[in-house]
Amino acid sequence: MLFHVEMTVNLPHGLPKAEADVLKATEKARAQELQASGKWRHLWRVAGQYANVSIFDVKDPGELHDILSTLPLFPFMQVEVRALCSHPSAIAEDGS
Amino acid sequence: MLFHVEMTVNLPHGLPKAEADVLKATEKARAQELQASGKWRHLWRVAGQYANVSIFDVKDPGELHDILSTLPLFPFMQVEVRALCSHPSAIAEDGS
Amino acid sequence: MLFHVEMTVNLPHGLPKAEADVLKATEKARAQELQASGKWRHLWRVAGQYANVSIFDVKDPGELHDILSTLPLFPFMQVEVRALCSHPSAIAEDGS
Amino acid sequence: MLFHVEMTVNLPHGLPKAEADVLKATEKARAQELQASGKWRHLWRVAGQYANVSIFDVKDPGELHDILSTLPLFPFMQVEVRALCSHPSAIAEDGS
Amino acid sequence: MLFHVEMTVNLPHGLPKAEADVLKATEKARAQELQASGKWRHLWRVAGQYANVSIFDVKDPGELHDILSTLPLFPFMQVEVRALCSHPSAIAEDGS
Amino acid sequence: MLFHVEMTVNLPHGLPKAEADVLKATEKARAQELQASGKWRHLWRVAGQYANVSIFDVKDPGELHDILSTLPLFPFMQVEVRALCSHPSAIAEDGS
Amino acid sequence: MLFHVEMTVNLPHGLPKAEADVLKATEKARAQELQASGKWRHLWRVAGQYANVSIFDVKDPGELHDILSTLPLFPFMQVEVRALCSHPSAIAEDGS
Amino acid sequence: MLFHVEMTVNLPHGLPKAEADVLKATEKARAQELQASGKWRHLWRVAGQYANVSIFDVKDPGELHDILSTLPLFPFMQVEVRALCSHPSAIAEDGS
Amino acid sequence: MLFHVEMTVNLPHGLPKAEADVLKATEKARAQELQASGKWRHLWRVAGQYANVSIFDVKDPGELHDILSTLPLFPFMQVEVRALCSHPSAIAEDGS
Amino acid sequence: MLFHVEMTVNLPHGLPKAEADVLKATEKARAQELQASGKWRHLWRVAGQYANVSIFDVKDPGELHDILSTLPLFPFMQVEVRALCSHPSAIAEDGS
């Protein structure tokens, strides 16, 4: 099932650059792994912000929470989740 | 280019049912035509709300505005638009 | 799976009392039917407000939307949905 | 009587991991003790957030405050409380 | 137990004056009856607003809801409730 | 004259416990002195929050400000003030 | 004593022009009478809005409420009140 | 021309007292100099808050910005500006 | 001097189409006249909304208010005004 | 195409002045370079705030994001972006 997730990242100003670089690299690797698996179906950057809008395809809210809460940048994120469903006017079965 | 659009519909309580039915039917037809053309790329219902989250693929903000402002239900919608761009961690070229 | 739903009702002041009474009676009957089926697991009144907090147990967001959007009072409700999952400190399997 | 409580946790980034681990472990033990006693009746995780939604069954607001304000993570929580009561459409006596 | 209640009244502009006068008179009578009974312990006007701040002393949230939801002006009120308890620095037993 | 005051306290996480204890003890002593004098007429804890709702009886806004701004915890408080006056439906002369 | 008052006017669209004209004329006469008396000390228009910012000099919040709540346009106003006092850096005794 | 300015000061908790005292003293001197010049026409304290409401009389927004942005406490202020103009019901030419 | 103005239009649903058409036509004519005069320097549509962002070049806030408050659609607008000034990094004298 | 961008800068209080000076100087140089190129078409200071309102003319949201996210002060900015398009009442082709 699909969830609409918005993630906004706020890295504290005192975070050492080396530590931030490692966090970003592991975040990127994990994000790509999840996209390849089909669970992180869409990932877009919001123009002008250190933020993304994403669509996840998971088996339930528990799986979604496990994925989000173990992202390397999760401790620095503000996250908003909305459950999606089929729109009666959509021509694709699940809007995608 | 891609835009993230959220539409929330508020039909006035006094709107005659027949008028509302016509509006919804023409809205649906127009939405499906735009999806078929590739301009309304994704369309999802937000669970529990008379609202949708959509992704549009248009040539510029002017085309987006022309599409949105001529939707039959536009006078009854609250609309929020955010410009999207490629995310450096995305494995698909435009996140889709 | 579980969803946390808050419903706030705003009946328009001009709604005829007879019509409101019918709406409330059919809403109550439908709410009790859904509770009996196990899908509307908890239903509480928020003190001082024409509002409730509810827990739904449904198979997916689509079923939740079908239930909520066909409630007789839905056109007069503001609805907020949050997806729930197991809490690692909960002693009951699904928090209930 | 029942209270609806939402707790959102914000651990400061500079908190040493060992200290955080002790806080979380004592929080979990205390939460389970309160659940076993029947005072913390429901505990759910909000998907995607370091937050929970809970239902407490206490004898009065003073007992609720004593419980919440002595939770090990209380200094790091944002807490919102709403008093609940029976809903006229509920089929269980206290909504649970 | 004590609850802090804020009521803001919005009478619709089209309400006939005679009807409004009856509502206000019955509201006043009911408010005074509840004050005399000790359940509506304090009642203050917020300067410059058609609003009040009140303290209720009731046996539980259910009684509070019954009182508030049957006030003649309730359909025209926005109501906010907060549960109160003893403050450790208060010299009166229940703050009053 | 009466003022409705809400105080929410946020102690910075790095504040040494000894310093915090002194602040709280002097705050409590000052609060009790002001209650005894009749100027701090009511003091309630908001359940679940490090916050209070208070009623002050002072000769003018200047005296209120002098009292509030010299509270030991004032630098750590968010404060909201509303001027109160007699409510036409109140049976006590000043709502108290 | 001084109060800072913001008034924003929203005349309902269906209000007959003749009725609105009478309201505005009586409002203006009353405002000028109160200014002449010294109670409505300052009155400024907020550029671009049907709103004003005002300073009232009254003997207590009750007098302020009596003045505001009997303004002809009061039923159509949103009003915000803040109590003022002397600023330690002000060179005029009451900031005026 | 007149501008309505609200300044709220938030001194960081770690600011050394000696440094804060110098900031406040230079702020006060500058504020009094500007009042004496006629540019800072009114200055009031908001009761209960480390905040003021002020009226500035300057030749244009640029002069206002130069004044505000060079105040010693400016780096610690949240500032809101509203342009004022004559109110048609005011009896003084510029509301003052 | 320059002001940044945002206008959002909400036409009531019951407004007759003929009346709305006249309002829009006179609004357009007035907007073009003001642009030609140089007072309404920039006018952009916000994509997806019945709203605009504008820059006005007027002699003072009073002139701005006279212009805005006499626009045919003003009674149906929400308007926000911010005073602008030269930016130290701008290469054009007044940012335009 | 045009985008309306609002940038609000919050430099952390502990940032060394030398570091801040370098950031501001490189920000200014970059801003002027982008203005000279035509991509940063307008740049205004919001009176009383460490903030600007800007109009960018870029080929797509991706270019806008690249420009904004590489500004030297970007890590210290809150940024809001709105897509603009031609207004039907504008006499200049793109509102500029």
PDB file of N, CA, C and O in Angstrom, chain A residues 18-64:
ATOM      1  N   ALA A  18      32.822  15.818   8.389  1.00  0.00           N
ATOM      2  CA  ALA A  18      33.128  14.414   8.087  1.00  0.00           C
ATOM      3  C   ALA A  18      31.961  13.526   8.513  1.00  0.00           C
ATOM      4  O   ALA A  18      31.553  12.613   7.783  1.00  0.00           O
ATOM      5  N   GLU A  19      31.417  13.831   9.682  1.00  0.00           N
ATOM      6  CA  GLU A  19      30.290  13.041  10.168  1.00  0.00           C
ATOM      7  C   GLU A  19      29.071  13.235   9.265  1.00  0.00           C
ATOM      8  O   GLU A  19      28.357  12.273   8.950  1.00  0.00           O
ATOM      9  N   ALA A  20      28.851  14.476   8.858  1.00  0.00           N
ATOM     10  CA  ALA A  20      27.723  14.750   7.969  1.00  0.00           C
ATOM     11  C   ALA A  20      27.904  14.029   6.638  1.00  0.00           C
ATOM     12  O   ALA A  20      26.950  13.473   6.084  1.00  0.00           O
ATOM     13  N   ASP A  21      29.112  14.019   6.131  1.00  0.00           N
ATOM     14  CA  ASP A  21      29.354  13.365   4.839  1.00  0.00           C
ATOM     15  C   ASP A  21      29.065  11.871   4.919  1.00  0.00           C
ATOM     16  O   ASP A  21      28.487  11.281   4.004  1.00  0.00           O
ATOM     17  N   VAL A  22      29.467  11.267   6.020  1.00  0.00           N
ATOM     18  CA  VAL A  22      29.196   9.835   6.180  1.00  0.00           C
ATOM     19  C   VAL A  22      27.678   9.599   6.255  1.00  0.00           C
ATOM     20  O   VAL A  22      27.146   8.692   5.621  1.00  0.00           O
ATOM     21  N   LEU A  23      27.006  10.436   7.034  1.00  0.00           N
ATOM     22  CA  LEU A  23      25.548  10.293   7.147  1.00  0.00           C
ATOM     23  C   LEU A  23      24.876  10.398   5.780  1.00  0.00           C
ATOM     24  O   LEU A  23      24.007   9.593   5.424  1.00  0.00           O
ATOM     25  N   LYS A  24      25.274  11.407   5.010  1.00  0.00           N
ATOM     26  CA  LYS A  24      24.645  11.605   3.697  1.00  0.00           C
ATOM     27  C   LYS A  24      24.947  10.443   2.738  1.00  0.00           C
ATOM     28  O   LYS A  24      24.076  10.017   1.965  1.00  0.00           O
ATOM     29  N   ALA A  25      26.161   9.935   2.801  1.00  0.00           N
ATOM     30  CA  ALA A  25      26.521   8.833   1.895  1.00  0.00           C
ATOM     31  C   ALA A  25      25.760   7.566   2.262  1.00  0.00           C
ATOM     32  O   ALA A  25      25.246   6.859   1.386  1.00  0.00           O
ATOM     33  N   THR A  26      25.659   7.276   3.548  1.00  0.00           N
ATOM     34  CA  THR A  26      24.917   6.069   3.929  1.00  0.00           C
ATOM     35  C   THR A  26      23.421   6.257   3.681  1.00  0.00           C
ATOM     36  O   THR A  26      22.735   5.315   3.285  1.00  0.00           O
ATOM     37  N   GLU A  27      22.943   7.481   3.880  1.00  0.00           N
ATOM     38  CA  GLU A  27      21.536   7.763   3.564  1.00  0.00           C
ATOM     39  C   GLU A  27      21.267   7.510   2.076  1.00  0.00           C
ATOM     40  O   GLU A  27      20.270   6.876   1.709  1.00  0.00           O
ATOM     41  N   LYS A  28      22.166   8.001   1.239  1.00  0.00           N
ATOM     42  CA  LYS A  28      21.981   7.841  -0.206  1.00  0.00           C
ATOM     43  C   LYS A  28      21.999   6.363  -0.592  1.00  0.00           C
ATOM     44  O   LYS A  28      21.158   5.904  -1.381  1.00  0.00           O
ATOM     45  N   ALA A  29      22.940   5.620  -0.040  1.00  0.00           N
ATOM     46  CA  ALA A  29      23.023   4.191  -0.364  1.00  0.00           C
ATOM     47  C   ALA A  29      21.741   3.474   0.068  1.00  0.00           C
ATOM     48  O   ALA A  29      21.182   2.652  -0.666  1.00  0.00           O
ATOM     49  N   ARG A  30      21.287   3.793   1.261  1.00  0.00           N
ATOM     50  CA  ARG A  30      20.077   3.138   1.769  1.00  0.00           C
ATOM     51  C   ARG A  30      18.859   3.531   0.917  1.00  0.00           C
ATOM     52  O   ARG A  30      18.006   2.697   0.598  1.00  0.00           O
ATOM     53  N   ALA A  31      18.784   4.803   0.539  1.00  0.00           N
ATOM     54  CA  ALA A  31      17.658   5.257  -0.277  1.00  0.00           C
ATOM     55  C   ALA A  31      17.654   4.533  -1.621  1.00  0.00           C
ATOM     56  O   ALA A  31      16.594   4.144  -2.128  1.00  0.00           O
ATOM     57  N   GLN A  32      18.826   4.341  -2.196  1.00  0.00           N
ATOM     58  CA  GLN A  32      18.873   3.685  -3.507  1.00  0.00           C
ATOM     59  C   GLN A  32      18.531   2.203  -3.388  1.00  0.00           C
ATOM     60  O   GLN A  32      17.857   1.650  -4.264  1.00  0.00           O
ATOM     61  N   GLU A  33      18.990   1.603  -2.308  1.00  0.00           N
ATOM     62  CA  GLU A  33      18.663   0.196  -2.065  1.00  0.00           C
ATOM     63  C   GLU A  33      17.137   0.032  -1.931  1.00  0.00           C
ATOM     64  O   GLU A  33      16.538  -0.897  -2.503  1.00  0.00           O
ATOM     65  N   LEU A  34      16.507   0.947  -1.204  1.00  0.00           N
ATOM     66  CA  LEU A  34      15.055   0.855  -1.017  1.00  0.00           C
ATOM     67  C   LEU A  34      14.299   1.158  -2.311  1.00  0.00           C
ATOM     68  O   LEU A  34      13.231   0.574  -2.581  1.00  0.00           O
ATOM     69  N   GLN A  35      14.825   2.043  -3.126  1.00  0.00           N
ATOM     70  CA  GLN A  35      14.200   2.284  -4.427  1.00  0.00           C
ATOM     71  C   GLN A  35      14.320   1.051  -5.318  1.00  0.00           C
ATOM     72  O   GLN A  35      13.358   0.664  -6.005  1.00  0.00           O
ATOM     73  N   ALA A  36      15.510   0.461  -5.295  1.00  0.00           N
ATOM     74  CA  ALA A  36      15.713  -0.726  -6.140  1.00  0.00           C
ATOM     75  C   ALA A  36      14.767  -1.856  -5.723  1.00  0.00           C
ATOM     76  O   ALA A  36      14.297  -2.632  -6.557  1.00  0.00           O
ATOM     77  N   SER A  37      14.463  -1.925  -4.430  1.00  0.00           N
ATOM     78  CA  SER A  37      13.592  -3.000  -3.938  1.00  0.00           C
ATOM     79  C   SER A  37      12.124  -2.734  -4.274  1.00  0.00           C
ATOM     80  O   SER A  37      11.276  -3.598  -4.061  1.00  0.00           O
ATOM     81  N   GLY A  38      11.818  -1.514  -4.713  1.00  0.00           N
ATOM     82  CA  GLY A  38      10.432  -1.187  -5.036  1.00  0.00           C
ATOM     83  C   GLY A  38       9.664  -0.590  -3.871  1.00  0.00           C
ATOM     84  O   GLY A  38       8.510  -0.168  -4.023  1.00  0.00           O
ATOM     85  N   LYS A  39      10.264  -0.546  -2.689  1.00  0.00           N
ATOM     86  CA  LYS A  39       9.527  -0.030  -1.522  1.00  0.00           C
ATOM     87  C   LYS A  39       9.482   1.506  -1.504  1.00  0.00           C
ATOM     88  O   LYS A  39       8.535   2.098  -1.017  1.00  0.00           O
ATOM     89  N   TRP A  40      10.555   2.144  -1.990  1.00  0.00           N
ATOM     90  CA  TRP A  40      10.581   3.616  -2.055  1.00  0.00           C
ATOM     91  C   TRP A  40      10.318   3.955  -3.519  1.00  0.00           C
ATOM     92  O   TRP A  40      11.240   4.043  -4.319  1.00  0.00           O
ATOM     93  N   ARG A  41       9.045   4.083  -3.862  1.00  0.00           N
ATOM     94  CA  ARG A  41       8.679   4.089  -5.274  1.00  0.00           C
ATOM     95  C   ARG A  41       9.027   5.399  -5.983  1.00  0.00           C
ATOM     96  O   ARG A  41       9.389   5.384  -7.161  1.00  0.00           O
ATOM     97  N   HIS A  42       8.863   6.518  -5.325  1.00  0.00           N
ATOM     98  CA  HIS A  42       9.187   7.810  -5.930  1.00  0.00           C
ATOM     99  C   HIS A  42       9.957   8.647  -4.934  1.00  0.00           C
ATOM    100  O   HIS A  42       9.680   8.586  -3.718  1.00  0.00           O
ATOM    101  N   LEU A  43      10.866   9.450  -5.448  1.00  0.00           N
ATOM    102  CA  LEU A  43      11.675  10.324  -4.598  1.00  0.00           C
ATOM    103  C   LEU A  43      11.962  11.599  -5.378  1.00  0.00           C
ATOM    104  O   LEU A  43      12.637  11.561  -6.402  1.00  0.00           O
ATOM    105  N   TRP A  44      11.403  12.736  -4.874  1.00  0.00           N
ATOM    106  CA  TRP A  44      11.639  14.016  -5.535  1.00  0.00           C
ATOM    107  C   TRP A  44      12.195  15.029  -4.537  1.00  0.00           C
ATOM    108  O   TRP A  44      11.792  15.054  -3.367  1.00  0.00           O
ATOM    109  N   ARG A  45      13.021  15.895  -5.038  1.00  0.00           N
ATOM    110  CA  ARG A  45      13.499  17.034  -4.259  1.00  0.00           C
ATOM    111  C   ARG A  45      12.489  18.174  -4.362  1.00  0.00           C
ATOM    112  O   ARG A  45      11.963  18.433  -5.453  1.00  0.00           O
ATOM    113  N   VAL A  46      12.192  18.831  -3.240  1.00  0.00           N
ATOM    114  CA  VAL A  46      11.381  20.043  -3.271  1.00  0.00           C
ATOM    115  C   VAL A  46      12.314  21.214  -3.583  1.00  0.00           C
ATOM    116  O   VAL A  46      13.292  21.436  -2.861  1.00  0.00           O
ATOM    117  N   ALA A  47      12.033  21.935  -4.666  1.00  0.00           N
ATOM    118  CA  ALA A  47      12.953  22.987  -5.124  1.00  0.00           C
ATOM    119  C   ALA A  47      13.187  24.032  -4.032  1.00  0.00           C
ATOM    120  O   ALA A  47      12.232  24.569  -3.462  1.00  0.00           O
ATOM    121  N   GLY A  48      14.456  24.279  -3.737  1.00  0.00           N
ATOM    122  CA  GLY A  48      14.817  25.327  -2.791  1.00  0.00           C
ATOM    123  C   GLY A  48      14.874  24.879  -1.344  1.00  0.00           C
ATOM    124  O   GLY A  48      15.155  25.692  -0.459  1.00  0.00           O
ATOM    125  N   GLN A  49      14.620  23.611  -1.088  1.00  0.00           N
ATOM    126  CA  GLN A  49      14.611  23.143   0.298  1.00  0.00           C
ATOM    127  C   GLN A  49      15.407  21.848   0.454  1.00  0.00           C
ATOM    128  O   GLN A  49      15.519  21.061  -0.468  1.00  0.00           O
ATOM    129  N   TYR A  50      15.958  21.672   1.646  1.00  0.00           N
ATOM    130  CA  TYR A  50      16.618  20.404   1.973  1.00  0.00           C
ATOM    131  C   TYR A  50      15.509  19.458   2.417  1.00  0.00           C
ATOM    132  O   TYR A  50      15.351  19.158   3.596  1.00  0.00           O
ATOM    133  N   ALA A  51      14.709  19.047   1.455  1.00  0.00           N
ATOM    134  CA  ALA A  51      13.491  18.287   1.745  1.00  0.00           C
ATOM    135  C   ALA A  51      13.140  17.447   0.529  1.00  0.00           C
ATOM    136  O   ALA A  51      13.547  17.749  -0.595  1.00  0.00           O
ATOM    137  N   ASN A  52      12.404  16.362   0.773  1.00  0.00           N
ATOM    138  CA  ASN A  52      11.917  15.573  -0.350  1.00  0.00           C
ATOM    139  C   ASN A  52      10.456  15.216  -0.146  1.00  0.00           C
ATOM    140  O   ASN A  52       9.930  15.262   0.965  1.00  0.00           O
ATOM    141  N   VAL A  53       9.817  14.858  -1.253  1.00  0.00           N
ATOM    142  CA  VAL A  53       8.489  14.257  -1.243  1.00  0.00           C
ATOM    143  C   VAL A  53       8.659  12.861  -1.820  1.00  0.00           C
ATOM    144  O   VAL A  53       9.283  12.701  -2.874  1.00  0.00           O
ATOM    145  N   SER A  54       8.136  11.878  -1.120  1.00  0.00           N
ATOM    146  CA  SER A  54       8.340  10.487  -1.532  1.00  0.00           C
ATOM    147  C   SER A  54       7.039   9.700  -1.476  1.00  0.00           C
ATOM    148  O   SER A  54       6.120  10.063  -0.737  1.00  0.00           O
ATOM    149  N   ILE A  55       7.015   8.625  -2.269  1.00  0.00           N
ATOM    150  CA  ILE A  55       5.925   7.660  -2.216  1.00  0.00           C
ATOM    151  C   ILE A  55       6.529   6.311  -1.854  1.00  0.00           C
ATOM    152  O   ILE A  55       7.460   5.855  -2.530  1.00  0.00           O
ATOM    153  N   PHE A  56       6.013   5.726  -0.786  1.00  0.00           N
ATOM    154  CA  PHE A  56       6.479   4.400  -0.381  1.00  0.00           C
ATOM    155  C   PHE A  56       5.391   3.369  -0.658  1.00  0.00           C
ATOM    156  O   PHE A  56       4.197   3.654  -0.511  1.00  0.00           O
ATOM    157  N   ASP A  57       5.819   2.187  -1.036  1.00  0.00           N
ATOM    158  CA  ASP A  57       4.903   1.066  -1.268  1.00  0.00           C
ATOM    159  C   ASP A  57       5.308  -0.060  -0.327  1.00  0.00           C
ATOM    160  O   ASP A  57       6.279  -0.773  -0.583  1.00  0.00           O
ATOM    161  N   VAL A  58       4.562  -0.174   0.764  1.00  0.00           N
ATOM    162  CA  VAL A  58       4.938  -1.122   1.823  1.00  0.00           C
ATOM    163  C   VAL A  58       3.752  -2.003   2.173  1.00  0.00           C
ATOM    164  O   VAL A  58       2.624  -1.757   1.749  1.00  0.00           O
ATOM    165  N   LYS A  59       4.010  -2.995   2.978  1.00  0.00           N
ATOM    166  CA  LYS A  59       2.902  -3.925   3.276  1.00  0.00           C
ATOM    167  C   LYS A  59       2.003  -3.426   4.405  1.00  0.00           C
ATOM    168  O   LYS A  59       0.842  -3.835   4.504  1.00  0.00           O
ATOM    169  N   ASP A  60       2.530  -2.515   5.250  1.00  0.00           N
ATOM    170  CA  ASP A  60       1.695  -1.942   6.317  1.00  0.00           C
ATOM    171  C   ASP A  60       2.434  -0.776   6.976  1.00  0.00           C
ATOM    172  O   ASP A  60       3.616  -0.558   6.704  1.00  0.00           O
ATOM    173  N   PRO A  61       1.753  -0.026   7.872  1.00  0.00           N
ATOM    174  CA  PRO A  61       2.410   1.116   8.522  1.00  0.00           C
ATOM    175  C   PRO A  61       3.648   0.712   9.332  1.00  0.00           C
ATOM    176  O   PRO A  61       4.582   1.506   9.474  1.00  0.00           O
ATOM    177  N   GLY A  62       3.642  -0.517   9.845  1.00  0.00           N
ATOM    178  CA  GLY A  62       4.798  -0.963  10.625  1.00  0.00           C
ATOM    179  C   GLY A  62       6.049  -1.034   9.763  1.00  0.00           C
ATOM    180  O   GLY A  62       7.138  -0.592  10.174  1.00  0.00           O
ATOM    181  N   GLU A  63       5.900  -1.583   8.550  1.00  0.00           N
ATOM    182  CA  GLU A  63       7.065  -1.643   7.670  1.00  0.00           C
ATOM    183  C   GLU A  63       7.522  -0.231   7.304  1.00  0.00           C
ATOM    184  O   GLU A  63       8.722   0.043   7.247  1.00  0.00           O
ATOM    185  N   LEU A  64       6.571   0.655   7.058  1.00  0.00           N
ATOM    186  CA  LEU A  64       6.934   2.037   6.749  1.00  0.00           C
ATOM    187  C   LEU A  64       7.745   2.648   7.898  1.00  0.00           C
ATOM    188  O   LEU A  64       8.788   3.275   7.694  1.00  0.00           O
TER     189      LEU A  64
END
